[in-house]
Amino acid sequence: MSSSDPKTRPKPVTRPPAPVPPSSWAKRTGFKPKFSGETNASDSGQIALPPRSRENENQPDLEAGRARPVPPVVNGEQPVSEKGPAEKDQSVKKRREADGTNKGSSAAAANGHTVNNGAAPQPQQPTRRPSRNEDVVDVLPQNVDDEGFVGRHSHMKYELRDTPGLVPIGLYGFQHYLSMLGSLILIPLVIVPAMGGTYEDTANVVSTVLFVSGVTTLLHSFFGSRLPLIQGSSFVFLAPALAIINSPEFRGLNGNNFKHIMKELQGAIIIASAFQALLGYSGLMSLFLRLINPVVVAPTVAAVGLSFYSYGFPQVGNCLEIGAVQILLVIIFSLYLRKISVLGHRIFLIYAVPLGLVITWAAAFLLTEAGAYSYKGCDTNIPSSNIVSEHCRKHVSRMKHCRVDTSHAFKSSPWFRFPYPLQWGTPVFHWKMAIVMCVVSIIASVDSVGSYHASSLLVSSRPPTPGVVSRGIGLEGLSSILAGLWGTGTGSTTLTENVHTIAVTKMGSRRAVELGACVLIVLSLVGKVGGFIASIPEVMVAALLCFMWAMLAALGLSNLRYSEAGSSRNIIIVGLSLFFSLSIPAYFQQYGISPNSNLSVPSYFQPYIVTSHGPFRTKYEGVNYIMNTLLSLHMVIAFIVAVILDNTVPGSRQERGVYVWSESEAARREPAVVKDYELPFRVSRIFRWVKWVGL
């Protein structure tokens, strides 16, 4: 027969796309993709998934970290995806304009072959192995939304460099800060009363915290990591601050205890912040990053949230009908009503904390005005020690904690007040307290590293380089120096809750965060704002903290998604780190205390007076103070155990989930990375000779 017979004509051989050459992160981590779809058990004990359908074959696998295969190029054009031609063309055009690269040609070069429409198949060109300087760009893990779908950062409403307009940016920026209200304002409401401060002192510290948070966020956005991360008083510094506040030498003070203790805190924070700045700008942070992996970050951050259990619900129990309602409302809003959208916004999920606070506060106000907490002949303004009536003694605690009019902070606060440095006096420096804070600043840096990596996957084209991470940590140290000079009571660092807020609000524009920071600075100058926040009843503060600390623990553990969470190695390391982070500090906190001992501090502050009775009792008082304090802090124990085990127990880099940072040389060749992380105002020219703190 003729060769033109369709039955005998040789059919073109359909070849699968050439495999993508291993990318640089795969080379570094030793990643071995398994595309066969066979069900087997990995070395770590994790069961592989069953074969997936052809439709989902090109979707990235979060748990295994598999890369999406690049489709072949047809006539120099990429095939149309399921999004539709119009939407695909628009997204490609936007990406080309932003990055200045031609994806079609790069994909063809990466695959090393093209497909023609001719009848006879063209001989396939051999796959060219990329040279060392031409590694394929890293494929990043994807984020999963509340519905369980995998999505890229392109699903964000606004990405890192987007500037949609003044009104949208203002609204989204204010929304961003409002959703993180609890993280910004709750720490002063805890530490100022513990220092013996009045409601007026609390209002002034709240205004100072808002001012410093706005200023440091602007500095970090322009000269730090340049990611849309809010800087503020971190819960990492709360435990050591309470330990210093409850030191034995401060119990017998006469006069203004608040200012004296605040100056001690300022001195310790300034020295520790200078150490953190040196750690970042000297380049030591780049070396330290080799020890920090998700298996280390997860238990360390989780221990920060779990360490305050003695303060949370015991305080809520002082007025159970108010505190329990507050907790239930926040849980209902954030979990049961989280999918309800109003005008395209999940208001109950985004504003769970402020909505719960407003509703509970209104209910408590109505109960107070209705006389539910009024008892005949009893006055909350009379000190408990001067109350003679047994009837009033019985109800004084309920009146103090349930009523909303016991605080006069709002009435006594001025309309305008400018927070200024050294407003509490000249800082006092003690080396033993400074060393404790220096160790805590390392924990804060570990917390920030996890936030940098997680947020960059949401809003940026690539993770930052180690130099950018070092630059961000260095600027956080300078920001904490400002916090120490202004007197916020704690250091300033990246708020971990920020990552959750970005994922929920889909707002990743740094301009929105910058404008929100400006609004925060303006609000800090209005004294009535600080007075209003300071008048929140203590029971509501404790109820909100129960939710915030639980969120912090969960966000810490969520870092395990970058590793093999089912690995027996990782399970044992995280389990040991969390258990010992609770058990070892309990030994130090309970050492030498008899069951019948009557301590002068409240029960929820007793874990922080360990310096006077801890097991370390050498002849050097300063050494006793440092060791007893550090080993009684949950996060310090979690970090020590996790970093030792993770860096000594054998395990592949993929199993450990080693954080993948962008390589400096590759980042400089990619316009998108340069635009994301390059310093503005030509400041980057100054840092070109300092390669360890730049791109």
XYZ file of C-alpha atoms in Angstrom, residues 105-658:
554
model
C 11.741 31.856 26.093
C 12.981 30.959 29.572
C 10.643 27.973 29.739
C 11.839 26.800 26.324
C 15.438 27.172 27.384
C 14.774 25.347 30.641
C 13.112 22.413 28.886
C 15.639 22.332 26.081
C 13.053 21.466 23.370
C 10.211 22.858 21.293
C 7.193 21.192 19.691
C 6.206 21.926 16.091
C 2.874 21.380 14.391
C 4.337 19.449 11.456
C 3.161 15.922 10.647
C 6.528 14.317 11.219
C 7.995 14.590 14.691
C 11.105 16.624 15.056
C 14.062 14.948 16.713
C 14.228 15.919 20.342
C 17.191 18.015 21.312
C 19.229 16.679 24.182
C 18.468 18.332 27.465
C 21.159 20.823 28.297
C 22.253 20.667 31.862
C 22.263 24.166 33.321
C 25.551 25.473 34.446
C 26.251 26.358 38.014
C 25.344 29.976 37.404
C 22.185 29.138 35.471
C 20.284 27.097 38.030
C 16.546 26.957 37.567
C 14.796 29.311 39.956
C 13.520 27.793 43.176
C 9.995 26.454 43.280
C 8.338 27.672 46.434
C 5.817 25.948 48.669
C 2.254 27.111 48.191
C -0.228 28.314 50.778
C -3.547 26.630 51.507
C -6.632 28.748 52.144
C -9.509 27.988 54.509
C -11.292 25.942 51.846
C -8.317 23.606 51.471
C -7.353 24.724 47.967
C -3.749 25.292 47.015
C -3.007 28.771 45.769
C -0.098 31.017 44.931
C 0.578 34.431 46.286
C -1.088 35.745 43.112
C -4.388 35.021 44.860
C -3.655 37.885 47.215
C -5.819 40.940 46.644
C -2.732 43.134 46.682
C 0.820 41.877 46.469
C 3.988 43.341 47.897
C 4.599 46.196 45.430
C 0.962 46.951 44.551
C -0.325 50.488 45.088
C -4.063 50.411 44.280
C -4.884 53.915 45.473
C -4.997 56.064 48.584
C -8.511 55.105 49.716
C -8.147 51.306 49.336
C -4.702 51.398 50.901
C -5.984 53.444 53.833
C -8.929 51.125 54.442
C -6.884 47.950 54.147
C -4.056 49.365 56.235
C -6.404 50.342 59.053
C -8.044 46.906 58.769
C -4.625 45.268 59.055
C -3.844 47.017 62.328
C -7.353 46.647 63.727
C -7.219 42.895 63.199
C -4.029 42.820 65.302
C -5.380 45.035 68.053
C -4.784 42.450 70.751
C -1.119 42.000 69.926
C -0.480 45.756 69.994
C -2.168 46.867 73.208
C -2.441 43.958 75.642
C 1.150 43.793 76.922
C 1.082 47.250 78.615
C -2.214 46.283 80.272
C -0.353 43.399 81.956
C 3.053 44.787 82.896
C 2.151 48.319 84.072
C -0.173 47.185 86.903
C 2.469 44.581 87.821
C 4.986 47.432 88.233
C 2.605 49.317 90.515
C 1.611 51.856 87.887
C -1.656 53.766 87.934
C -4.290 53.860 85.203
C -2.729 57.090 83.968
C 0.642 55.346 83.673
C -1.009 52.539 81.721
C -2.586 55.032 79.318
C 0.766 56.746 78.748
C 2.566 53.442 78.100
C -0.179 52.367 75.650
C 0.240 55.619 73.706
C 4.008 55.111 73.705
C 3.628 51.541 72.393
C 1.406 52.731 69.538
C 3.867 55.506 68.646
C 6.958 53.261 68.684
C 5.124 50.539 66.750
C 4.234 52.989 63.989
C 7.763 54.416 63.749
C 9.547 51.051 63.808
C 7.136 49.555 61.255
C 7.977 52.384 58.847
C 11.694 51.851 59.414
C 11.391 48.113 58.846
C 9.318 48.579 55.690
C 11.861 50.961 54.162
C 15.219 49.766 55.516
C 14.637 46.291 56.987
C 13.345 43.187 55.254
C 10.849 45.369 53.308
C 8.102 42.779 53.906
C 4.665 44.007 55.122
C 5.357 43.044 58.728
C 4.194 45.054 61.730
C 6.708 45.762 64.474
C 5.471 45.957 68.031
C 5.812 44.786 71.605
C 6.242 41.045 71.333
C 5.035 38.409 73.789
C 8.577 37.005 73.602
C 9.729 39.810 75.913
C 6.781 39.501 78.321
C 8.067 36.610 80.452
C 11.553 38.082 81.101
C 9.963 41.470 81.768
C 7.713 39.897 84.416
C 10.739 38.093 85.879
C 12.608 41.393 86.215
C 9.527 43.167 87.598
C 9.139 40.520 90.326
C 12.811 40.488 91.310
C 13.337 40.449 95.091
C 15.189 43.796 95.136
C 12.086 45.621 93.881
C 9.684 44.445 96.593
C 10.647 46.904 99.295
C 10.762 50.043 97.171
C 9.430 53.272 98.572
C 7.934 55.905 96.325
C 7.125 55.463 92.644
C 7.802 51.794 91.954
C 6.622 52.101 88.369
C 9.263 54.569 87.204
C 12.072 52.805 89.044
C 11.283 49.387 87.558
C 10.634 50.887 84.115
C 14.133 52.418 84.073
C 15.604 49.012 84.940
C 13.685 47.449 82.056
C 14.813 50.200 79.696
C 18.479 49.609 80.495
C 18.200 45.833 79.957
C 16.305 46.270 76.685
C 18.775 48.800 75.277
C 21.786 46.530 75.880
C 19.991 43.463 74.501
C 18.847 45.426 71.458
C 22.384 46.571 70.733
C 23.432 42.909 70.855
C 20.649 41.984 68.404
C 21.640 44.806 66.044
C 25.249 43.584 66.153
C 24.049 40.039 65.439
C 22.260 41.231 62.320
C 24.536 43.862 60.823
C 27.767 41.953 61.491
C 26.620 39.056 59.329
C 26.609 36.568 62.216
C 22.898 36.083 61.603
C 23.680 34.536 58.214
C 25.727 31.872 59.991
C 23.107 31.498 62.711
C 20.458 30.801 60.042
C 22.056 27.403 59.423
C 20.858 26.309 62.856
C 17.329 27.709 62.541
C 14.867 25.419 60.802
C 11.103 24.847 61.092
C 11.672 22.064 63.617
C 13.435 24.638 65.823
C 11.071 27.563 65.226
C 7.871 25.578 65.818
C 8.361 24.515 69.473
C 10.182 27.735 70.378
C 7.325 30.009 69.294
C 4.688 27.589 70.597
C 6.349 27.637 74.025
C 5.942 31.431 74.137
C 2.162 31.060 73.956
C 1.960 28.068 76.287
C 4.048 29.671 79.015
C 1.349 32.082 80.238
C -1.304 29.544 81.188
C -1.027 30.536 84.852
C -2.162 34.079 84.038
C -4.972 33.447 81.520
C -8.009 31.672 82.919
C -7.238 32.276 86.639
C -7.762 35.970 85.894
C -10.884 35.235 83.841
C -12.326 33.386 86.824
C -12.466 36.621 88.844
C -15.587 37.537 86.845
C -16.607 34.405 84.997
C -19.785 35.734 83.374
C -17.812 38.475 81.620
C -14.552 36.667 80.837
C -16.141 33.396 79.665
C -18.525 35.275 77.352
C -15.549 37.148 75.898
C -13.712 33.889 75.113
C -16.810 32.225 73.640
C -17.543 35.181 71.378
C -14.029 35.251 69.958
C -14.129 31.485 69.379
C -17.534 31.681 67.664
C -16.454 34.554 65.427
C -13.079 33.091 64.456
C -14.237 29.497 63.923
C -17.975 29.030 63.430
C -18.630 32.277 61.540
C -15.286 32.567 59.760
C -16.696 31.839 56.263
C -19.432 34.467 56.380
C -18.547 37.332 54.037
C -19.956 40.851 54.124
C -19.146 42.925 51.025
C -16.418 40.448 50.169
C -14.762 40.595 53.602
C -14.789 37.893 56.230
C -15.424 40.374 58.991
C -15.951 37.814 61.756
C -12.626 36.120 61.051
C -10.674 39.339 60.506
C -12.184 41.302 63.404
C -12.833 38.469 65.865
C -10.873 40.147 68.671
C -12.219 43.737 68.386
C -15.792 42.541 67.768
C -15.708 40.270 70.806
C -14.231 43.079 72.906
C -16.863 45.627 71.860
C -19.814 43.301 72.467
C -18.563 42.101 75.851
C -17.683 45.617 76.932
C -21.170 46.830 75.999
C -22.776 43.965 77.954
C -20.601 44.658 81.009
C -21.459 48.363 80.790
C -25.192 47.614 80.760
C -24.849 45.285 83.746
C -22.868 47.923 85.636
C -25.421 50.658 84.913
C -28.273 48.326 85.862
C -26.739 47.870 89.326
C -25.816 44.199 88.962
C -22.477 44.848 90.657
C -23.574 47.526 93.120
C -23.735 46.591 96.787
C -25.165 48.830 99.474
C -22.567 50.743 101.435
C -19.606 49.429 99.380
C -17.228 51.560 97.335
C -14.557 50.236 94.964
C -12.399 53.329 95.538
C -11.719 52.299 99.145
C -8.619 50.058 99.472
C -9.365 46.494 100.516
C -7.247 46.846 103.658
C -9.464 49.709 104.907
C -12.781 47.919 104.415
C -14.351 47.117 107.765
C -17.699 45.666 106.715
C -17.654 41.909 106.201
C -20.403 42.320 103.603
C -18.202 44.591 101.491
C -15.138 42.398 101.944
C -17.093 39.534 100.420
C -18.051 41.466 97.285
C -15.096 43.818 96.781
C -13.257 41.469 94.383
C -16.377 41.034 92.249
C -16.972 44.761 92.135
C -13.376 45.473 91.191
C -13.190 42.973 88.332
C -16.713 43.077 86.889
C -17.497 46.788 86.867
C -16.352 48.861 83.891
C -16.248 52.206 85.694
C -13.473 51.426 88.179
C -10.850 52.941 85.863
C -10.638 56.716 85.497
C -7.965 56.575 82.813
C -10.183 57.940 80.039
C -11.370 60.936 82.070
C -7.904 61.832 83.360
C -6.076 61.435 80.024
C -5.271 64.642 78.098
C -6.470 65.115 74.532
C -2.937 65.591 73.220
C 0.237 63.981 74.497
C 3.492 63.482 72.596
C 5.519 60.439 73.711
C 9.140 61.464 74.020
C 12.331 59.501 74.769
C 13.497 59.106 78.375
C 10.057 60.208 79.593
C 10.385 57.974 82.671
C 13.945 59.076 83.480
C 17.485 57.928 82.709
C 17.716 54.146 82.140
C 19.499 52.059 84.756
C 21.886 49.360 83.524
C 22.498 46.088 85.381
C 24.524 43.418 83.651
C 22.591 40.444 85.056
C 19.263 41.728 83.697
C 20.907 42.717 80.419
C 22.292 39.180 79.863
C 18.822 37.711 80.402
C 17.410 40.070 77.779
C 20.271 39.316 75.363
C 19.350 35.627 75.374
C 15.696 36.558 74.866
C 16.664 38.736 71.881
C 18.029 35.588 70.207
C 14.625 33.932 70.720
C 12.980 37.008 69.204
C 15.275 36.691 66.177
C 14.277 33.037 65.764
C 10.629 34.082 65.873
C 11.227 36.744 63.227
C 13.038 34.319 60.904
C 9.940 32.127 60.777
C 7.749 35.172 60.095
C 10.050 36.374 57.286
C 9.921 33.041 55.515
C 6.164 32.483 55.882
C 5.180 36.017 54.857
C 7.523 36.049 51.846
C 5.808 32.968 50.433
C 2.501 34.830 50.618
C 3.365 38.235 49.193
C 6.685 38.104 47.349
C 8.182 36.483 44.291
C 10.974 34.778 46.226
C 12.086 34.371 49.852
C 14.623 36.955 51.002
C 18.319 36.268 50.817
C 20.272 35.575 54.028
C 21.635 39.109 53.725
C 18.135 40.577 53.717
C 17.241 38.468 56.772
C 20.359 39.731 58.545
C 19.446 43.294 57.592
C 15.947 42.824 58.992
C 17.220 41.396 62.283
C 19.720 44.238 62.580
C 17.010 46.830 62.101
C 14.822 45.046 64.644
C 17.674 45.552 67.090
C 17.743 49.280 66.325
C 13.946 49.360 66.678
C 14.199 47.756 70.107
C 16.736 50.416 71.094
C 14.081 53.008 70.266
C 11.560 51.024 72.322
C 13.998 51.058 75.218
C 14.639 54.803 74.924
C 10.925 55.633 74.730
C 10.061 53.177 77.514
C 7.526 50.643 76.241
C 8.546 48.050 78.824
C 9.418 45.427 76.181
C 11.485 45.148 73.033
C 10.165 45.631 69.528
C 10.108 42.768 67.063
C 8.013 41.304 64.259
C 4.584 40.224 65.467
C 4.064 36.547 64.661
C 0.309 37.044 64.307
C 1.059 39.240 61.290
C 1.445 36.189 59.029
C -2.042 34.945 59.898
C -3.466 38.411 59.271
C -1.866 38.578 55.813
C -3.254 35.150 54.902
C -6.770 36.052 56.070
C -7.075 39.601 54.720
C -5.215 38.814 51.437
C -3.487 42.185 51.869
C 0.228 41.965 51.142
C 0.979 45.519 50.028
C 3.720 47.197 51.986
C 2.133 50.566 51.192
C -0.970 49.609 53.186
C 1.132 48.700 56.206
C 3.100 51.952 55.894
C -0.042 54.086 55.720
C -1.499 52.178 58.650
C 1.670 52.908 60.607
C 1.204 56.625 59.920
C -2.376 56.410 61.193
C -1.087 54.613 64.298
C 1.391 57.432 64.993
C -1.398 60.020 64.723
C -3.629 58.030 67.101
C -0.789 57.731 69.607
C -0.706 61.529 69.901
C -4.343 61.586 71.022
C -4.151 60.912 74.739
C -7.786 59.859 74.964
C -7.045 56.848 72.734
C -4.519 55.505 75.222
C -6.879 56.297 78.085
C -9.727 54.464 76.383
C -7.593 51.357 75.854
C -6.258 51.504 79.422
C -9.821 51.424 80.762
C -10.424 47.881 79.417
C -11.293 45.728 82.463
C -8.609 43.253 83.511
C -10.939 40.280 83.058
C -11.489 41.158 79.386
C -7.746 41.579 78.910
C -7.128 38.125 80.346
C -9.882 36.615 78.173
C -8.392 38.145 75.010
C -4.935 36.951 76.016
C -6.249 33.381 76.324
C -7.138 33.557 72.633
C -4.003 35.436 71.561
C -1.625 33.067 73.347
C -3.454 30.042 71.945
C -3.125 31.570 68.467
C 0.587 32.172 69.057
C 1.132 28.533 70.043
C -0.759 27.333 66.956
C 1.123 29.693 64.629
C 4.387 28.400 66.021
C 3.452 24.781 65.353
C 2.258 25.706 61.847
C 5.915 26.111 60.843
C 6.083 22.323 60.723
C 4.260 22.389 57.383
C 7.588 23.240 55.757
C 9.047 19.949 57.000
C 7.880 16.356 56.994
C 5.436 16.669 59.862
C 4.822 12.903 59.915
C 8.485 12.059 60.370
C 9.146 10.155 63.588
C 12.351 12.157 63.966
C 10.536 15.486 63.904
C 7.675 14.243 66.093
C 10.061 13.157 68.831
C 12.120 16.377 68.662
C 9.073 18.655 68.833
C 7.467 16.547 71.556
C 10.580 16.567 73.719
C 11.088 20.293 73.196
C 7.521 21.147 74.234
C 7.443 18.784 77.212
C 10.765 19.903 78.645
C 9.822 23.553 77.987
C 6.988 23.085 80.472
C 8.553 20.595 82.881
C 12.039 22.021 83.480
C 10.804 25.584 84.205
C 8.212 24.089 86.571
C 11.062 22.482 88.532
C 12.870 25.820 88.821
C 9.695 27.730 89.675
C 8.628 25.308 92.424
C 12.066 24.681 93.907
C 12.331 25.702 97.545
C 8.692 26.817 97.900
C 6.721 25.117 100.653
C 2.995 24.511 100.082
C 2.040 26.797 102.974
C 4.331 29.677 102.050
C 2.575 33.034 101.891
C 4.156 35.058 99.103
C 3.486 38.764 98.693
C 2.828 38.569 94.944
C -0.322 37.243 93.239
C -0.416 33.548 92.422
C -0.202 34.155 88.676
C 3.099 36.028 89.135
C 4.730 33.464 91.432
C 6.442 31.599 88.533
C 8.473 34.770 87.881
C 10.041 35.188 91.342
C 12.284 32.151 90.883
C 15.492 34.186 91.266
C 15.106 34.229 95.053
C 14.582 30.490 95.544
C 15.935 28.692 92.452
C 18.285 25.692 92.653
C 21.335 27.694 91.518
C 22.825 28.980 94.776
C 26.460 29.779 94.188
C 28.382 32.516 95.928
C 27.909 34.744 92.887
C 24.512 36.374 93.153
C 24.503 37.598 89.569
C 25.150 34.103 88.190
C 22.344 32.732 90.355
C 19.999 35.382 89.009
C 20.870 34.698 85.361
C 20.723 30.898 85.523
C 17.577 30.682 87.640
C 15.782 33.195 85.446
C 16.808 31.806 82.057
C 16.101 28.172 82.939
C 12.672 29.129 84.254
C 11.652 30.608 80.883
C 9.738 28.090 78.759
C 10.849 29.425 75.381
C 14.548 29.275 76.326
C 14.311 25.587 77.232
C 12.327 24.816 74.064
C 14.922 26.566 71.911
C 17.905 24.870 73.562
C 16.418 21.376 73.286
C 15.156 21.867 69.712
C 18.318 23.434 68.286
C 20.578 20.750 69.794
C 18.446 17.805 68.680
C 17.619 19.127 65.212
C 21.256 19.850 64.395
C 22.686 16.611 65.827
C 20.086 13.946 64.992
C 20.643 12.670 61.422
C 17.993 13.595 58.877
C 17.777 14.745 55.281
C 17.352 18.431 54.554
C 13.947 17.732 53.074
C 12.854 15.842 56.177
C 14.072 18.631 58.424
C 12.360 21.207 56.218
C 15.413 23.431 56.001
